[in-house]
C-alpha positions as CSV (number, residue, x, y, z in Angstrom):
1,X,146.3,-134.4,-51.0
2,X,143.4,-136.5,-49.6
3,X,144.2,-140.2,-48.4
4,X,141.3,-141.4,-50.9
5,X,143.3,-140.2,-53.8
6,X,146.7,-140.7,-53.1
7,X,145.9,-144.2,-52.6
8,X,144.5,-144.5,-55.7
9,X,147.0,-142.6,-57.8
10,X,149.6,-144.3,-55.8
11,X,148.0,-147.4,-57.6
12,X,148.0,-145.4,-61.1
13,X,151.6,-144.1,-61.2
14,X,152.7,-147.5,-60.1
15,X,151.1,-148.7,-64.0
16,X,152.3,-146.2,-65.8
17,X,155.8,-144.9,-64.4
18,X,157.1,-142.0,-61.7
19,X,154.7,-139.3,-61.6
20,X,156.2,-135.9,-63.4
21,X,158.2,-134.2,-60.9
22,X,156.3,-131.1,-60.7
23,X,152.3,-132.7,-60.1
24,X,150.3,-128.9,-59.0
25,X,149.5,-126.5,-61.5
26,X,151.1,-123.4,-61.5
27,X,147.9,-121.1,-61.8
28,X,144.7,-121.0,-59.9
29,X,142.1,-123.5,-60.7
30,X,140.5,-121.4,-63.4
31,X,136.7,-121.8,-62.5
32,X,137.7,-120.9,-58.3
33,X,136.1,-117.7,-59.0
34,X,132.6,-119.6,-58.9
35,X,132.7,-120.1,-55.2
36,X,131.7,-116.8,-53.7
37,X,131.3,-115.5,-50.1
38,X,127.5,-114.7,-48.5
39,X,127.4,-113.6,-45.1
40,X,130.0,-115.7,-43.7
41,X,129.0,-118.9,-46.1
42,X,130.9,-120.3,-48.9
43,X,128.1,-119.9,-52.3
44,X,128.2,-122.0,-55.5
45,X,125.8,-121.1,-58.1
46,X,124.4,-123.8,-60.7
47,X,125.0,-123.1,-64.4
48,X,120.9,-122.2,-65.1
49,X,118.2,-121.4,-62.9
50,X,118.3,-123.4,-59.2
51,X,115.9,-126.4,-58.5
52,X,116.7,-125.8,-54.8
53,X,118.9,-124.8,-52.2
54,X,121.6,-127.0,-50.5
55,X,123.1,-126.4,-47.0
56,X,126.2,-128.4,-46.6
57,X,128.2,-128.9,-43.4
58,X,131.7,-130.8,-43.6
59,X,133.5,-132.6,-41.3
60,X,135.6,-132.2,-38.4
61,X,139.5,-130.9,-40.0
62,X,138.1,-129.9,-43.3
63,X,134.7,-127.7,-41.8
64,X,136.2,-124.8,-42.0
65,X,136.9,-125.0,-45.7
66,X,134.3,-126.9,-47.2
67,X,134.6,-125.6,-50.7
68,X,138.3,-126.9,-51.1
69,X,137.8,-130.0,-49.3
70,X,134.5,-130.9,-50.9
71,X,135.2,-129.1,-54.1
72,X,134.3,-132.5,-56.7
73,X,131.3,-133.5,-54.7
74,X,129.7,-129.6,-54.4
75,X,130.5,-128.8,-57.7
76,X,128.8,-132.0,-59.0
77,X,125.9,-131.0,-57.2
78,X,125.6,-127.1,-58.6
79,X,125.9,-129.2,-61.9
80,X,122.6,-130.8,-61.5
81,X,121.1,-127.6,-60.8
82,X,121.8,-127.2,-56.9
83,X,122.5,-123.9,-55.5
84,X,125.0,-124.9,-53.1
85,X,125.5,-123.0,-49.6
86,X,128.6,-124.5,-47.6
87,X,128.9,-123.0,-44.3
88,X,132.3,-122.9,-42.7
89,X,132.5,-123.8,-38.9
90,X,134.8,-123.9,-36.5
91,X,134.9,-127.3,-34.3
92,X,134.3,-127.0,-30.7
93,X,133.9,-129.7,-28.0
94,X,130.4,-127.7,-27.0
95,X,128.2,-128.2,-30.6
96,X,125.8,-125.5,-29.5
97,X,128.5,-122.8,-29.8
98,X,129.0,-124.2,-34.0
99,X,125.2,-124.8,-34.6
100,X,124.3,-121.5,-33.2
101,X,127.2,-120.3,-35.8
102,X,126.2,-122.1,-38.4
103,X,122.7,-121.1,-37.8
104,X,123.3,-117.1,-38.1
105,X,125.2,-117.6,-41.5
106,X,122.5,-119.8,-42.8
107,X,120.1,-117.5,-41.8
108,X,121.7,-114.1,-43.3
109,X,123.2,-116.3,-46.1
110,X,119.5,-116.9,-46.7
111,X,118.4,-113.7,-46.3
112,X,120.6,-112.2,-48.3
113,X,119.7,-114.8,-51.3
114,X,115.9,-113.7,-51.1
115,X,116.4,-109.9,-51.7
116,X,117.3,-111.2,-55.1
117,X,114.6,-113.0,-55.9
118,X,111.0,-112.9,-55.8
119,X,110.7,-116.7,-55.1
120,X,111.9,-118.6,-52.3
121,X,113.7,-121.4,-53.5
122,X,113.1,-125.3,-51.2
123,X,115.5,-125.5,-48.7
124,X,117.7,-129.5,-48.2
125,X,120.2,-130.4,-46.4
126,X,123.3,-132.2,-46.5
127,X,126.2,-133.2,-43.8
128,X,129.3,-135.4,-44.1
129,X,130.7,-136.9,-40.7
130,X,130.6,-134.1,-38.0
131,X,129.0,-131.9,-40.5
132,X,125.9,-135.1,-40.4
133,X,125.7,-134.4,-37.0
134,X,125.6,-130.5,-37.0
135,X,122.9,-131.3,-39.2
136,X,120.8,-133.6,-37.2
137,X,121.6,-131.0,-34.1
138,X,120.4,-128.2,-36.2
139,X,117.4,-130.0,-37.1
140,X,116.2,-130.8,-33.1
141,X,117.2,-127.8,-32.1
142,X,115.9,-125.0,-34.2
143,X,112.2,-125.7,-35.2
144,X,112.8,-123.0,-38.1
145,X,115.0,-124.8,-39.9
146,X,113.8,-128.0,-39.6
147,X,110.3,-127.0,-41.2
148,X,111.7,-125.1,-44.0
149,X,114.1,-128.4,-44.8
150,X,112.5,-130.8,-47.1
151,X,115.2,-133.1,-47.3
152,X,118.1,-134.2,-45.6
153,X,120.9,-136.6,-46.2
154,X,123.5,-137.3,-43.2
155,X,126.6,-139.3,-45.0
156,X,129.2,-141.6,-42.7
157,X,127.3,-140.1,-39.7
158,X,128.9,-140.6,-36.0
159,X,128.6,-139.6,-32.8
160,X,131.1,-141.2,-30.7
161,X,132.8,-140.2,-27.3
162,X,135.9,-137.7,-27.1
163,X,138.3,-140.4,-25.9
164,X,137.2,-142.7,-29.7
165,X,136.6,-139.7,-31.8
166,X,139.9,-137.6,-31.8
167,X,142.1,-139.8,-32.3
168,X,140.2,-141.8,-35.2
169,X,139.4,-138.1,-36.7
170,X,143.1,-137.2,-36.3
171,X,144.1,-140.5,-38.4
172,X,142.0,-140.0,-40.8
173,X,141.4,-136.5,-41.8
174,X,145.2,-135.1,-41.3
175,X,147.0,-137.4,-43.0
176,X,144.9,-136.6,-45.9
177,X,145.0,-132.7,-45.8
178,X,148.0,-132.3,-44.8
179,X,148.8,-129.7,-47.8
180,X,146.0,-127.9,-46.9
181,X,146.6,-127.2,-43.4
182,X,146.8,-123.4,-43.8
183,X,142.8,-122.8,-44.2
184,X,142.0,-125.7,-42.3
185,X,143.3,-124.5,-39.2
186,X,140.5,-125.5,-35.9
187,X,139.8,-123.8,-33.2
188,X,142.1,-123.5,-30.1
189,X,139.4,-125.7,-28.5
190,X,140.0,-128.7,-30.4
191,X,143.4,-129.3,-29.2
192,X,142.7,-129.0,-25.4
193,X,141.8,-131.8,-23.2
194,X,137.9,-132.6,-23.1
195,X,136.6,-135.2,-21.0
196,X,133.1,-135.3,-23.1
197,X,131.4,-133.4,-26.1
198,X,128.3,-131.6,-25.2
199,X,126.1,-132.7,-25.5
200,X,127.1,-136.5,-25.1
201,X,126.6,-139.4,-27.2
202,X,123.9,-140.4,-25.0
203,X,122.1,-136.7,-24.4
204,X,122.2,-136.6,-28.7
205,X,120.3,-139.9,-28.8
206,X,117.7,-138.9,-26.9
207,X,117.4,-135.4,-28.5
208,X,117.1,-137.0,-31.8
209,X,114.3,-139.7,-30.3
210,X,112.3,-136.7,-29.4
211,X,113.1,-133.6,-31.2
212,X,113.6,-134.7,-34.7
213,X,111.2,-133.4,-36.7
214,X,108.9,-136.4,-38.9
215,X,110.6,-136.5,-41.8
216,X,113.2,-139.7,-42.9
217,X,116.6,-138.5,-44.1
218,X,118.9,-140.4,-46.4
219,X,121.4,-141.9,-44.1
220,X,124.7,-142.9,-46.2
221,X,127.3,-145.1,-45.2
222,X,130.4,-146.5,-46.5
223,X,131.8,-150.2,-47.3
224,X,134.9,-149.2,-45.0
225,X,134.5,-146.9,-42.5
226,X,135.5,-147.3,-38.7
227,X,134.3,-143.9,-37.9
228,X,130.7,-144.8,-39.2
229,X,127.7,-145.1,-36.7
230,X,124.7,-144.9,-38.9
231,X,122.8,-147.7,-37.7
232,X,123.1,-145.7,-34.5
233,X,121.0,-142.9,-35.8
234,X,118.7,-145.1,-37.6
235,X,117.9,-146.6,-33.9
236,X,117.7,-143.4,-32.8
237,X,115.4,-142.1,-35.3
238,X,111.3,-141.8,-34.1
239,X,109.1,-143.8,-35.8
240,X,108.2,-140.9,-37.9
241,X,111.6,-140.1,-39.2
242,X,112.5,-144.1,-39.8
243,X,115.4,-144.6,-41.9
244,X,117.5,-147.3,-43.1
245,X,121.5,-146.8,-43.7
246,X,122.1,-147.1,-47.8
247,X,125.2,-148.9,-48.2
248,X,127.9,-147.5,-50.8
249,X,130.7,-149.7,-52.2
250,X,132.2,-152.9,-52.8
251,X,130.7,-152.9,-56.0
252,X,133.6,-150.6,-57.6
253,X,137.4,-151.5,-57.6
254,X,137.7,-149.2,-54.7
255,X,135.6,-149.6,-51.8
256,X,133.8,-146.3,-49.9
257,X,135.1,-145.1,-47.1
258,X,134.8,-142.5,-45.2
259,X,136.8,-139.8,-46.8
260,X,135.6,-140.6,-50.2
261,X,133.3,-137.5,-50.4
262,X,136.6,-136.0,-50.3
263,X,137.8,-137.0,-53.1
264,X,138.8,-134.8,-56.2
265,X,138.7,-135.3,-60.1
266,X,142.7,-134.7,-61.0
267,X,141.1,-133.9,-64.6
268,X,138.5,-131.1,-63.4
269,X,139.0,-127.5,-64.3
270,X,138.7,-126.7,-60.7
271,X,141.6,-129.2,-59.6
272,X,145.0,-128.0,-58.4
273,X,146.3,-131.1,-59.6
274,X,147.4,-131.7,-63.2
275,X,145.4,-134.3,-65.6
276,X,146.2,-137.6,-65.2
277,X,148.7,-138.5,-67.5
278,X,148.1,-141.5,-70.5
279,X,151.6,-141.6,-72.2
280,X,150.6,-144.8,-74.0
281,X,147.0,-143.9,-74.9
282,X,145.8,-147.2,-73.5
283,X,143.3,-145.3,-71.2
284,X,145.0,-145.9,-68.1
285,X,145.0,-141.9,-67.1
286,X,141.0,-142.3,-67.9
287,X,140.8,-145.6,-65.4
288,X,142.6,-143.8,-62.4
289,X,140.6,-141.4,-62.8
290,X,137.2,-142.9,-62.9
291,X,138.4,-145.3,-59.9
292,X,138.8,-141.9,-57.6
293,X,135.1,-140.7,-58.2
294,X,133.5,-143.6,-58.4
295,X,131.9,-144.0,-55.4
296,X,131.6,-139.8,-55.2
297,X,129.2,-140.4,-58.1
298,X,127.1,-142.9,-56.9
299,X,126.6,-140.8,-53.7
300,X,125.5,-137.7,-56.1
301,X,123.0,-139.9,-57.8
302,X,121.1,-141.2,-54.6
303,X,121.8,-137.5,-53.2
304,X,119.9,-135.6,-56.3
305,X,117.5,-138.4,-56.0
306,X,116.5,-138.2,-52.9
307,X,116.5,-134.3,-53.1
308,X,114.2,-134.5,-56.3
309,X,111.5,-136.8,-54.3
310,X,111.8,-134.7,-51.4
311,X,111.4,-131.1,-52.8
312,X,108.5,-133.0,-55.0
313,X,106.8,-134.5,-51.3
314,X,106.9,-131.1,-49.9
315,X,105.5,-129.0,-53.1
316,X,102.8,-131.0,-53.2
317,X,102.3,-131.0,-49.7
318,X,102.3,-127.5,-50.2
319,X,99.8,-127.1,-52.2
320,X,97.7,-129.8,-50.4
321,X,97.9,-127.4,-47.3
322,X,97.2,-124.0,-49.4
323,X,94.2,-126.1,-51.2
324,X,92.8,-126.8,-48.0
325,X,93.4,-122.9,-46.9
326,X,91.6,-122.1,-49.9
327,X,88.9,-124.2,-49.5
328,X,88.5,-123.2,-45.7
329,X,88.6,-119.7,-46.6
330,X,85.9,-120.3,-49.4
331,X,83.4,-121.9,-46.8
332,X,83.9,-119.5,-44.3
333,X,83.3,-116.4,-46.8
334,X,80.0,-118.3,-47.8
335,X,78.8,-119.0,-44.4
336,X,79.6,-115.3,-43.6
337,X,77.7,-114.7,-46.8
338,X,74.5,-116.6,-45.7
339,X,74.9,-114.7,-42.5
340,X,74.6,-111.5,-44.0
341,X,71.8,-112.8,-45.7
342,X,69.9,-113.8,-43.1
343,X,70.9,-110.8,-40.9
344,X,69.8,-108.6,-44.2
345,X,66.1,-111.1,-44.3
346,X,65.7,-110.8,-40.0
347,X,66.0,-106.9,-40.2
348,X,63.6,-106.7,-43.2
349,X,61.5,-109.2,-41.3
350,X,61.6,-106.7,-38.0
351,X,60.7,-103.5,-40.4
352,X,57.8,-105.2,-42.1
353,X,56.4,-106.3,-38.4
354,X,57.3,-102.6,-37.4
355,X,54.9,-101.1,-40.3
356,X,52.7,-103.5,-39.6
357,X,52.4,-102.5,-35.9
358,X,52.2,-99.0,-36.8
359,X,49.5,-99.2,-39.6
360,X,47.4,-101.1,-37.1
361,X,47.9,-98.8,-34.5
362,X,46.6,-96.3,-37.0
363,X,43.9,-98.2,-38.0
364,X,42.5,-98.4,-34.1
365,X,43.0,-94.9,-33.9
């Protein structure tokens, strides 16, 4: 179970009495058959047609299962109309060999997604911890991808040294999946001894200083997070790209930190956990609950939001470019028209001056 929620039911049962003794359900989360597989990605369609496409990238422990480990936050976000493409990855002390990964499944997931449709539908981006970095490498690396995002949003983002990341990673993230440690299994890679990621802290700050493309992401941070270095990025970030960190928490009775996009809604369809329970009908179940997702929710609002603006920005530039196209190609076809013309007028000219030459070389005759 994830450390955000156990906390918080920990608080819950504590009100209203021992938990049941048997506290999974017995059958599969009934709407698990949603998440489907797309050339090596994990796909989660919205209920009606898509407003766009979101890649999502989790962090390091839970990337290779993002749909389990992120189910309340993705599933939120396919509710608002998000077409939602979670790419597994494996977590490797070189982040090339995972971005170049991550990059092919996008690519064929992608790919696959067009031959069914006609229309190409905006492309954003999103990236929790590890998976915010992938992101931001994925975006200095591959000029593709970075042109065809309109929007990205890089939550708790960090980019610290081997010697302060594992072991802060290792605290965090494995006490809290502990149950799922089956599918969550990384790479041998992980467990061997690294002196450095590659590319470094440093080498990743100066990549991003001159590679990322000029467009400002939504950089989310926590109330409580040690792992967090978003003000780092934001430094980091050109001029172009500027960004401020948007704080979330300490306005709820639980603050953010930064597992709380892991969190799950014990009362959702989807969950393996039963509903809360409210023997006393005082709302107490209800209270639990909304205390686990609060923070989840505010992050989906200021996520969609900043989605909405940014597919908006890049529609209309867009059409602002293919306006321009249009009105290029216009002039040019009417300058080649009045060149035609005048080609048509200077031959006419040259056959009236050839007549003429001839009838007065008739004449002198």
């Amino acid at each position: 179970m994830l450390l955000a929620v156990c906390s918080s039911l920990a608080v819950g049962w504590t009100a209203l009495g021992p938990p049941p003794c048997a506290f999974r359900r017995t059958a599969a989360p009934i709407a698990a058959a949603e998440w489907k597989d797309c050339a090596g990605c994990k796909l989660l369609r919205p209920p009606g047609e898509p407003r766009a496409l979101v890649h999502f990238l989790g962090g390091a422990f839970v990337s290779p299962a993002p749909q389990v480990a992120y189910r309340y936050l993705l599933e939120q976000l396919a509710d608002r109309g998000y077409l939602v493409v979670a790419t597994p990855y494996a977590v490797d002390f070189d982040y090339t060999k995972p971005a170049a990964d991550v990059k092919r499944k996008l690519d064929a997931a992608r790919a696959a997604l067009a031959a069914e449709s006609s229309a190409e539908l905006p492309l954003v981006s999103l990236g929790h911890s590890l998976g915010a970095l992938m992101q931001t490498l994925l975006a200095c690396t591959y000029a593709d991808y970075a042109d065809a995002c309109a929007g990205s949003v890089l939550v708790s983002w960090n980019n610290k040294p081997v010697s302060d990341a594992i072991p802060l990673f290792e605290q965090l993230f494995v006490p809290a999946l502990g149950p799922l440690n089956g599918p969550l299994e990384q790479a041998p890679a992980v467990g061997c001894r690294h002196s450095e990621f590659t590319p470094t802290p440093a080498e990743v700050r100066s990549l991003i200083r001159e590679q990322y493309p000029p467009r400002a992401p939504l950089v989310v941070q926590f109330e409580v997070d040690s792992l967090d270095e978003s003000s780092d990025l934001a430094a980091a970030l050109p001029p172009a790209a500027a960004a401020s960190p948007l704080r979330i928490g300490g306005t709820h009775a639980r603050d953010g930190s930064h597992v709380t996009p892991l969190a799950i809604d014990p009362d959702a369809p989807t969950s393996a956990l039963l509903p809360l329970p409210d023997p006393f009908g005082l709302g107490a179940g209800a209270a639990v609950r909304d205390a686990l997702v609060a923070d989840v929710d505010r992050l989906v609002d200021e996520v969609d939001r900043h989605f909405e603006a940014a597919v908006a920005a890049a529609a209309e530039a867009a059409a602002a470019v293919a306006a321009a196209e249009a009105e290029a190609e216009a002039e040019a076809a009417a300058a080649a028209a009045a060149a035609e013309v005048a080609a048509a007028a200077e031959v006419a000219a040259d056959a009236e001056a050839a007549d003429a030459d001839a009838d007065a070389e008739v004449a002198a005759e």
